[in-house]
Tab-separated table of C-alpha atoms and ligand atoms in Angstrom:
chain	number	residue	atom	x	y	z
A	4	MET	CA	-15.317	11.192	-33.511
A	5	LYS	CA	-16.302	13.099	-30.387
A	6	PRO	CA	-13.255	14.231	-28.395
A	7	ALA	CA	-12.824	12.038	-25.339
A	8	SER	CA	-12.856	13.999	-22.117
A	9	THR	CA	-13.495	11.299	-19.595
A	10	ARG	CA	-12.369	10.921	-16.035
A	11	ALA	CA	-10.217	8.043	-17.206
A	12	GLU	CA	-8.457	10.386	-19.611
A	13	GLY	CA	-7.786	12.782	-16.748
A	14	LEU	CA	-6.270	10.107	-14.470
A	15	PRO	CA	-3.332	11.610	-12.603
A	16	ARG	CA	-0.043	10.298	-14.000
A	17	SER	CA	2.626	9.103	-11.640
A	18	ALA	CA	6.149	10.574	-11.759
A	19	ILE	CA	7.500	7.063	-11.206
A	20	ARG	CA	6.502	6.298	-14.779
A	21	GLU	CA	9.029	8.843	-16.065
A	22	ILE	CA	11.791	7.252	-14.013
A	23	MET	CA	10.867	3.757	-15.182
A	24	ILE	CA	10.901	4.858	-18.831
A	25	LEU	CA	14.327	6.441	-18.360
A	26	ALA	CA	15.644	3.315	-16.577
A	27	ALA	CA	14.323	0.893	-19.220
A	28	GLY	CA	16.972	-0.914	-21.241
A	29	ARG	CA	19.809	0.037	-18.859
A	30	PRO	CA	20.951	-3.240	-17.257
A	31	GLU	CA	23.467	-1.468	-15.005
A	32	VAL	CA	20.705	0.374	-13.103
A	33	ILE	CA	20.162	-0.504	-9.425
A	34	HIS	CA	16.432	-0.603	-8.871
A	35	LEU	CA	15.294	0.917	-5.585
A	36	GLU	CA	11.957	1.984	-7.025
A	37	VAL	CA	10.203	-1.391	-7.102
A	38	GLY	CA	7.499	-1.900	-4.468
A	39	GLU	CA	7.299	-5.675	-4.293
A	40	PRO	CA	9.139	-8.401	-2.388
A	41	ASP	CA	12.030	-9.834	-4.405
A	42	ALA	CA	11.454	-13.299	-2.894
A	43	ALA	CA	9.756	-16.038	-4.904
A	44	THR	CA	6.339	-17.157	-3.708
A	45	PRO	CA	6.938	-19.999	-1.186
A	46	LEU	CA	6.843	-23.413	-2.837
A	47	HIS	CA	3.967	-24.832	-0.785
A	48	ILE	CA	1.758	-22.053	-2.160
A	49	ILE	CA	2.763	-22.760	-5.758
A	50	GLU	CA	2.168	-26.487	-5.169
A	51	GLY	CA	-1.261	-25.674	-3.723
A	52	ALA	CA	-2.162	-23.768	-6.882
A	53	PHE	CA	-0.953	-26.577	-9.157
A	54	GLU	CA	-2.878	-29.169	-7.249
A	55	ALA	CA	-6.042	-27.062	-7.308
A	56	ALA	CA	-5.747	-26.449	-11.056
A	57	ARG	CA	-5.266	-30.170	-11.683
A	58	LYS	CA	-8.350	-30.887	-9.612
A	59	GLY	CA	-10.435	-28.543	-11.773
A	60	TRP	CA	-10.412	-25.272	-9.824
A	61	THR	CA	-10.191	-23.452	-13.120
A	62	ARG	CA	-13.662	-21.933	-13.406
A	63	TYR	CA	-15.358	-18.769	-12.159
A	64	ALA	CA	-15.662	-18.309	-8.411
A	65	PRO	CA	-18.581	-16.510	-6.741
A	66	ASN	CA	-18.337	-12.688	-6.837
A	67	ALA	CA	-17.414	-12.530	-3.145
A	68	GLY	CA	-14.821	-15.286	-3.520
A	69	LEU	CA	-14.631	-18.979	-2.643
A	70	PRO	CA	-16.426	-19.655	0.648
A	71	SER	CA	-13.473	-21.820	1.754
A	72	LEU	CA	-11.064	-18.860	1.347
A	73	ARG	CA	-13.466	-16.312	2.847
A	74	LYS	CA	-13.711	-18.524	5.907
A	75	ARG	CA	-9.929	-18.587	6.346
A	76	VAL	CA	-9.607	-14.839	5.797
A	77	ALA	CA	-12.403	-14.163	8.290
A	78	ALA	CA	-10.602	-16.271	10.880
A	79	ARG	CA	-7.349	-14.370	10.274
A	80	ALA	CA	-9.070	-10.978	10.454
A	81	LYS	CA	-11.248	-12.088	13.392
A	82	VAL	CA	-14.483	-10.981	11.701
A	83	THR	CA	-17.527	-12.796	10.395
A	84	GLU	CA	-17.364	-14.352	6.915
A	85	ASP	CA	-20.240	-12.293	5.560
A	86	ARG	CA	-18.018	-9.186	5.735
A	87	ILE	CA	-15.272	-10.640	3.510
A	88	VAL	CA	-14.974	-9.976	-0.213
A	89	ILE	CA	-12.048	-11.536	-2.072
A	90	THR	CA	-10.593	-9.061	-4.563
A	91	THR	CA	-8.110	-8.825	-7.398
A	92	GLY	CA	-5.176	-7.654	-5.310
A	93	ALA	CA	-5.447	-5.117	-2.522
A	94	VAL	CA	-5.974	-2.594	-5.328
A	95	GLY	CA	-9.246	-4.384	-6.072
A	96	GLY	CA	-10.171	-4.046	-2.403
A	97	LEU	CA	-9.392	-0.325	-2.383
A	98	PHE	CA	-11.323	0.195	-5.598
A	99	SER	CA	-14.326	-1.717	-4.235
A	100	ALA	CA	-14.276	0.140	-0.924
A	101	LEU	CA	-14.022	3.617	-2.461
A	102	MET	CA	-16.547	2.912	-5.222
A	103	SER	CA	-18.967	1.573	-2.615
A	104	VAL	CA	-19.087	4.873	-0.743
A	105	LEU	CA	-18.014	7.746	-3.037
A	106	ASP	CA	-20.169	9.724	-5.435
A	107	PRO	CA	-19.254	12.777	-7.498
A	108	GLY	CA	-18.954	15.800	-5.237
A	109	ASP	CA	-18.076	13.808	-2.133
A	110	GLU	CA	-14.801	14.474	-0.375
A	111	ILE	CA	-12.287	11.910	0.807
A	112	LEU	CA	-9.374	12.644	3.113
A	113	ILE	CA	-6.182	10.937	2.005
A	114	PRO	CA	-2.655	11.155	3.403
A	115	ASP	CA	0.228	13.220	2.084
A	116	PRO	CA	2.465	11.305	1.623
A	117	GLY	CA	0.173	8.529	0.420
A	118	TRP	CA	0.145	5.831	-2.213
A	119	PRO	CA	-0.849	7.423	-5.556
A	120	ASN	CA	-3.591	4.918	-6.381
A	121	TYR	CA	-5.776	6.388	-3.618
A	122	ALA	CA	-6.108	9.706	-5.438
A	123	ALA	CA	-6.493	7.930	-8.783
A	124	ILE	CA	-9.425	5.813	-7.562
A	125	ALA	CA	-11.071	8.813	-5.890
A	126	HIS	CA	-10.681	10.692	-9.167
A	127	LEU	CA	-12.440	7.894	-11.081
A	128	ALA	CA	-15.278	8.052	-8.549
A	129	GLY	CA	-15.571	11.796	-9.217
A	130	ALA	CA	-14.771	12.608	-5.592
A	131	GLU	CA	-12.678	15.507	-4.324
A	132	VAL	CA	-9.372	14.553	-2.761
A	133	VAL	CA	-8.489	16.474	0.390
A	134	ARG	CA	-4.971	15.822	1.667
A	135	PHE	CA	-4.075	15.670	5.328
A	136	PRO	CA	-0.397	16.227	6.119
A	137	MET	CA	1.814	13.606	7.732
A	138	PRO	CA	5.045	15.547	8.251
A	139	ALA	CA	8.329	14.050	9.411
A	140	SER	CA	8.077	16.257	12.504
A	141	ARG	CA	5.103	14.112	13.558
A	142	GLY	CA	6.774	10.823	12.679
A	143	PHE	CA	4.950	10.769	9.323
A	144	LEU	CA	1.660	10.384	11.179
A	145	PRO	CA	-1.455	12.542	10.989
A	146	ASP	CA	-2.506	15.115	13.545
A	147	MET	CA	-6.103	14.578	14.651
A	148	ALA	CA	-6.494	18.373	14.750
A	149	ASP	CA	-5.866	18.450	10.966
A	150	ILE	CA	-8.283	15.581	10.367
A	151	ARG	CA	-10.981	17.379	12.373
A	152	ARG	CA	-10.320	20.691	10.624
A	153	LEU	CA	-10.489	19.114	7.166
A	154	THR	CA	-13.666	17.123	7.818
A	155	THR	CA	-16.641	18.939	6.243
A	156	ALA	CA	-20.280	18.179	5.519
A	157	LYS	CA	-19.084	16.739	2.175
A	158	THR	CA	-16.556	14.336	3.699
A	159	LYS	CA	-17.552	10.725	3.137
A	160	ALA	CA	-14.431	8.774	3.964
A	161	ILE	CA	-10.949	8.931	5.438
A	162	LEU	CA	-8.202	6.735	4.096
A	163	VAL	CA	-5.224	5.640	6.171
A	164	ASN	CA	-2.371	3.228	5.550
A	165	THR	CA	-0.443	1.459	8.282
A	166	PRO	CA	2.328	0.334	8.073
A	167	GLY	CA	2.674	3.105	5.537
A	168	ASN	CA	3.929	3.332	2.013
A	169	PRO	CA	6.175	5.349	1.418
A	170	THR	CA	7.364	6.040	4.979
A	171	GLY	CA	7.098	2.752	6.901
A	172	ALA	CA	5.323	4.630	9.720
A	173	LEU	CA	3.102	2.602	12.038
A	174	PHE	CA	-0.065	4.088	13.563
A	175	PRO	CA	0.025	3.861	17.371
A	176	PRO	CA	-3.107	2.372	19.006
A	177	ARG	CA	-4.214	5.680	20.504
A	178	LEU	CA	-4.165	7.502	17.172
A	179	MET	CA	-6.082	4.675	15.530
A	180	GLN	CA	-8.638	4.735	18.304
A	181	GLU	CA	-9.099	8.495	17.926
A	182	LEU	CA	-9.577	8.100	14.194
A	183	VAL	CA	-12.157	5.388	14.698
A	184	GLU	CA	-14.002	7.568	17.224
A	185	HIS	CA	-13.906	10.466	14.763
A	186	VAL	CA	-15.404	8.476	11.868
A	187	ARG	CA	-18.034	6.974	14.142
A	188	ALA	CA	-19.032	10.341	15.598
A	189	ASN	CA	-19.292	11.914	12.135
A	190	GLY	CA	-20.927	9.019	10.274
A	191	LEU	CA	-17.908	8.575	7.962
A	192	TYR	CA	-16.141	5.530	6.573
A	193	LEU	CA	-12.590	4.669	7.500
A	194	VAL	CA	-10.777	2.825	4.742
A	195	SER	CA	-7.719	1.303	6.377
A	196	ASP	CA	-5.101	-0.036	3.972
A	197	GLU	CA	-3.212	-2.625	5.988
A	198	VAL	CA	-1.604	-4.534	3.142
A	199	TYR	CA	1.791	-4.364	4.946
A	200	GLU	CA	0.304	-5.712	8.195
A	201	ASP	CA	2.887	-8.509	8.414
A	202	MET	CA	5.917	-6.354	7.639
A	203	VAL	CA	6.556	-4.863	11.075
A	204	PHE	CA	10.045	-4.411	12.572
A	205	GLU	CA	9.333	-2.577	15.822
A	206	GLY	CA	6.139	-2.125	17.761
A	207	GLU	CA	2.922	-3.829	16.841
A	208	HIS	CA	0.553	-3.416	13.939
A	209	VAL	CA	-2.817	-2.327	15.284
A	210	SER	CA	-5.678	-2.880	12.878
A	211	ALA	CA	-8.413	-0.262	12.628
A	212	GLY	CA	-10.715	-3.234	13.084
A	213	SER	CA	-9.680	-3.656	16.732
A	214	PHE	CA	-11.777	-0.724	17.912
A	215	GLY	CA	-15.266	-1.819	16.909
A	216	ALA	CA	-17.274	0.579	14.712
A	217	GLU	CA	-17.638	-2.163	12.141
A	218	GLU	CA	-20.365	-0.277	10.299
A	219	ASN	CA	-17.854	2.480	9.521
A	220	MET	CA	-14.950	0.254	8.615
A	221	PHE	CA	-13.302	-1.139	5.487
A	222	ILE	CA	-10.020	-2.974	5.965
A	223	VAL	CA	-7.927	-3.719	2.905
A	224	THR	CA	-5.275	-6.448	2.979
A	225	GLY	CA	-4.241	-9.408	0.888
A	226	ALA	CA	-1.619	-11.911	-0.080
A	227	SER	CA	0.722	-9.722	-2.163
A	228	LYS	CA	3.163	-8.480	0.435
A	229	SER	CA	2.777	-11.018	3.254
A	230	PHE	CA	3.311	-14.067	1.054
A	231	ALA	CA	5.339	-12.577	-1.833
A	232	MET	CA	2.377	-13.034	-4.165
A	233	THR	CA	2.126	-9.708	-6.031
A	234	GLY	CA	1.621	-11.368	-9.414
A	235	TRP	CA	-1.193	-13.637	-8.217
A	236	ARG	CA	-3.452	-10.590	-7.782
A	237	LEU	CA	-5.141	-11.679	-4.604
A	238	GLY	CA	-6.528	-9.325	-1.991
A	239	TRP	CA	-9.198	-9.357	0.641
A	240	LEU	CA	-11.534	-6.712	1.887
A	241	VAL	CA	-13.333	-6.554	5.233
A	242	CYS	CA	-16.497	-4.521	4.625
A	243	PRO	CA	-18.995	-2.819	6.885
A	244	PRO	CA	-21.731	-5.488	7.184
A	245	GLN	CA	-24.316	-3.269	5.472
A	246	LEU	CA	-22.043	-2.686	2.430
A	247	ALA	CA	-20.663	-6.195	1.874
A	248	GLY	CA	-23.400	-6.813	-0.720
A	249	VAL	CA	-22.496	-3.619	-2.588
A	250	ALA	CA	-18.791	-4.459	-2.626
A	251	THR	CA	-19.667	-7.987	-3.778
A	252	ALA	CA	-21.871	-6.690	-6.600
A	253	LEU	CA	-19.050	-4.378	-7.714
A	254	GLN	CA	-16.903	-7.408	-8.568
A	255	GLU	CA	-19.216	-8.478	-11.399
A	256	PRO	CA	-18.674	-5.552	-13.814
A	257	THR	CA	-15.002	-5.115	-12.894
A	258	THR	CA	-13.305	-8.512	-12.566
A	259	SER	CA	-16.245	-10.913	-11.874
A	260	CYS	CA	-14.047	-12.562	-9.277
A	261	ALA	CA	-10.407	-12.890	-8.306
A	262	SER	CA	-8.634	-15.716	-10.169
A	263	THR	CA	-9.921	-19.024	-8.800
A	264	ILE	CA	-6.454	-20.599	-8.989
A	265	SER	CA	-5.001	-17.675	-7.038
A	266	GLN	CA	-7.732	-18.061	-4.447
A	267	LYS	CA	-6.753	-21.709	-3.957
A	268	ALA	CA	-3.120	-20.578	-3.703
A	269	GLY	CA	-4.274	-18.117	-1.044
A	270	GLU	CA	-5.781	-20.992	0.929
A	271	ALA	CA	-2.445	-22.820	0.773
A	272	ALA	CA	-0.745	-19.614	1.951
A	273	LEU	CA	-3.063	-19.194	4.927
A	274	ASP	CA	-2.882	-22.905	5.813
A	275	GLY	CA	0.918	-22.901	5.589
A	276	GLY	CA	1.558	-21.017	8.803
A	277	GLU	CA	3.504	-17.851	9.432
A	278	ALA	CA	7.097	-19.101	9.039
A	279	ALA	CA	7.481	-17.830	5.462
A	280	VAL	CA	5.989	-14.473	6.471
A	281	ARG	CA	8.406	-14.162	9.380
A	282	ASP	CA	11.422	-14.981	7.174
A	283	LEU	CA	10.405	-12.319	4.679
A	284	CYS	CA	9.912	-9.750	7.413
A	285	ALA	CA	13.307	-10.560	8.992
A	286	LYS	CA	14.985	-10.022	5.636
A	287	PHE	CA	13.379	-6.609	5.214
A	288	LYS	CA	14.333	-5.612	8.740
A	289	ARG	CA	17.982	-6.428	8.048
A	290	ARG	CA	17.867	-4.331	4.896
A	291	ARG	CA	16.048	-1.520	6.685
A	292	ASP	CA	18.932	-1.474	9.182
A	293	LEU	CA	21.407	-1.221	6.313
A	294	ALA	CA	19.522	1.719	4.790
A	295	VAL	CA	19.397	3.528	8.118
A	296	GLU	CA	23.106	2.855	8.712
A	297	ILE	CA	24.134	4.322	5.351
A	298	LEU	CA	21.607	7.154	5.010
A	299	ARG	CA	20.997	7.935	8.680
A	300	LYS	CA	21.339	11.719	8.259
A	301	TYR	CA	18.684	11.787	5.562
A	302	ILE	CA	16.074	9.390	6.940
A	303	PRO	CA	14.133	11.569	9.398
A	304	VAL	CA	11.938	8.745	10.678
A	305	VAL	CA	13.241	5.190	10.968
A	306	PRO	CA	10.680	3.005	9.156
A	307	ALA	CA	8.976	0.642	11.624
A	308	GLY	CA	7.404	-1.482	8.908
A	309	ALA	CA	6.707	-2.112	5.182
A	310	PHE	CA	9.888	-2.050	3.076
A	311	TYR	CA	10.492	1.571	2.221
A	312	ALA	CA	12.306	4.611	3.539
A	313	PHE	CA	11.477	8.214	2.773
A	314	VAL	CA	14.746	10.072	2.270
A	315	ASP	CA	14.998	13.839	2.721
A	316	ILE	CA	16.762	15.493	-0.228
A	317	SER	CA	15.740	19.073	0.585
A	318	HIS	CA	19.266	20.355	1.249
A	319	THR	CA	20.123	19.753	-2.424
A	320	GLY	CA	17.644	22.450	-3.456
A	321	GLN	CA	16.333	20.144	-6.196
A	322	ASP	CA	12.741	18.991	-6.578
A	323	SER	CA	12.253	15.256	-6.228
A	324	LEU	CA	11.782	14.490	-9.932
A	325	LYS	CA	14.896	16.401	-10.900
A	326	PHE	CA	16.869	14.687	-8.127
A	327	CYS	CA	15.690	11.227	-9.241
A	328	LYS	CA	16.511	11.962	-12.882
A	329	ARG	CA	20.022	13.055	-11.939
A	330	LEU	CA	20.465	10.092	-9.589
A	331	LEU	CA	19.592	7.815	-12.483
A	332	ALA	CA	21.738	9.636	-15.029
A	333	GLU	CA	24.781	10.135	-12.799
A	334	LYS	CA	24.697	7.146	-10.437
A	335	SER	CA	22.513	4.599	-12.262
A	336	VAL	CA	20.140	4.284	-9.304
A	337	ALA	CA	16.354	4.387	-9.752
A	338	ALA	CA	14.231	5.795	-6.912
A	339	VAL	CA	10.736	7.268	-6.714
A	340	PRO	CA	10.233	11.057	-6.582
A	341	GLY	CA	8.366	12.084	-3.428
A	342	ILE	CA	5.993	14.259	-5.439
A	343	THR	CA	4.339	11.024	-6.567
A	344	PHE	CA	2.958	10.674	-3.049
A	345	GLY	CA	1.498	14.143	-2.681
A	346	PRO	CA	2.167	17.834	-3.232
A	347	GLN	CA	3.790	18.260	0.198
A	348	SER	CA	6.261	15.424	-0.350
A	349	ASP	CA	8.505	16.956	-3.003
A	350	ARG	CA	11.448	17.190	-0.588
A	351	TYR	CA	11.744	13.385	-0.385
A	352	ILE	CA	12.517	10.357	-2.486
A	353	ARG	CA	11.301	6.848	-1.731
A	354	ILE	CA	13.632	3.893	-1.767
A	355	ALA	CA	12.511	0.260	-1.486
A	356	PHE	CA	14.611	-2.477	0.125
A	357	THR	CA	13.467	-5.033	-2.402
A	358	ILE	CA	16.782	-6.115	-3.904
A	359	ASN	CA	19.656	-8.263	-2.664
A	360	ASP	CA	21.873	-6.894	0.115
A	361	ALA	CA	24.983	-6.350	-2.050
A	362	ASP	CA	23.170	-4.269	-4.688
A	363	LEU	CA	21.178	-2.495	-1.999
A	364	ARG	CA	24.396	-1.438	-0.272
A	365	LYS	CA	25.836	-0.208	-3.574
A	366	GLY	CA	22.636	1.724	-4.351
A	367	LEU	CA	22.499	3.299	-0.895
A	368	GLU	CA	26.165	4.332	-1.054
A	369	ARG	CA	25.590	5.988	-4.403
A	370	ILE	CA	22.608	7.909	-3.004
A	371	ALA	CA	24.759	8.995	-0.052
A	372	GLU	CA	27.376	10.272	-2.528
A	373	GLN	CA	24.728	12.125	-4.503
A	374	LEU	CA	23.409	13.705	-1.322
A	375	GLY	CA	26.913	14.929	-0.530
B	1	LIG	N1	-1.652	-0.501	-0.805
B	1	LIG	C1	-0.395	-0.079	-0.745
B	1	LIG	C2	-0.026	0.920	0.274
B	1	LIG	C3	0.568	-0.578	-1.630
B	1	LIG	O1	1.826	-0.137	-1.549
B	1	LIG	C4	0.195	-1.531	-2.590
B	1	LIG	C5	1.152	-2.054	-3.571
B	1	LIG	O2	2.242	-1.589	-3.726
B	1	LIG	C6	-1.139	-1.947	-2.609
B	1	LIG	C7	-2.032	-1.420	-1.709
B	1	LIG	C8	-1.624	-2.918	-3.639
B	1	LIG	O3	-1.378	-4.246	-3.375
B	1	LIG	P1	-1.787	-5.358	-4.402
B	1	LIG	O4	-0.576	-5.677	-5.206
B	1	LIG	O5	-2.242	-6.504	-3.564
B	1	LIG	O6	-2.885	-4.845	-5.265
């Protein structure tokens, strides 16, 4: 057999995997590493899926998704329906966006810290990942001077995420506008991951889509976080009009289409109003406040959205993987090593507020003890 030496084989491995393996089979562990809402999917959405399945919505959907769902998503995103592609989770949207524009040898600018799947998808596309820093001293936001400096003739796309995982930072309108102007002026694509758009505690989420430049713009969102639907695998992608056909065609050899039953559940979610979304967001805000109360000294930037905090562990002198291993071994708390999110993020760990308040408090207190 020929030795395999594929890009898939070389996929970067996440340090979170090590923590999860170590935490497995230990029921006493408090899990602050899990990046999904702990709430059940609201009942009206589950009922919508049941009803659709009973009515026969159990077959393939078109590659771009059910027209009835695309219409609802377009209305929510305030764009035309022809730009919408329904995807298998927001991951499917990210994959479709990056694969639509990247070729081997191209460069893509991604954030440090940034969600690890960005680099993994770019790697599969054969593109070079160029990291732009988002230091705590800048509120975990990028500096346009860095973005300009790192943009070369090979740069094809810039990826941003607001509200951000792992920091909860929210891009202010002016920064977003400058980014949009930059991609427009340089003929680049902006891939804006806005999957946490509804999880905002202070300030306002400003979509990259609010500044025009639709030919340069992919916006990735979906049902996972807003409606507590991670397992339904339902995302939606707003494409540049000229690339919607490419992103649609990409669905065929990857997933063919997002699950039809999940798409009908998505319609029930979007028809059901925003009350469930607001309740979820209020819960995360309360827990965010608890995290900031207990770990104030170590959270350099109060998260304005999503459901994470990036905690500075640098005074311990340990790297983030070592710290997380010790935290697990000594305090039975699982957290994510910052190194997972980029080479410049090794002085942090990420915690998620996705467990009940009592366990969260216990977990936070144990981290505070570990931090001294
Ligand atoms: N983007 C970010 C920043 C995320 O944190 C996640 C999931 O954790 C996703 C995208 C993927 O969402 P989905 O579960 O809809 O694929």
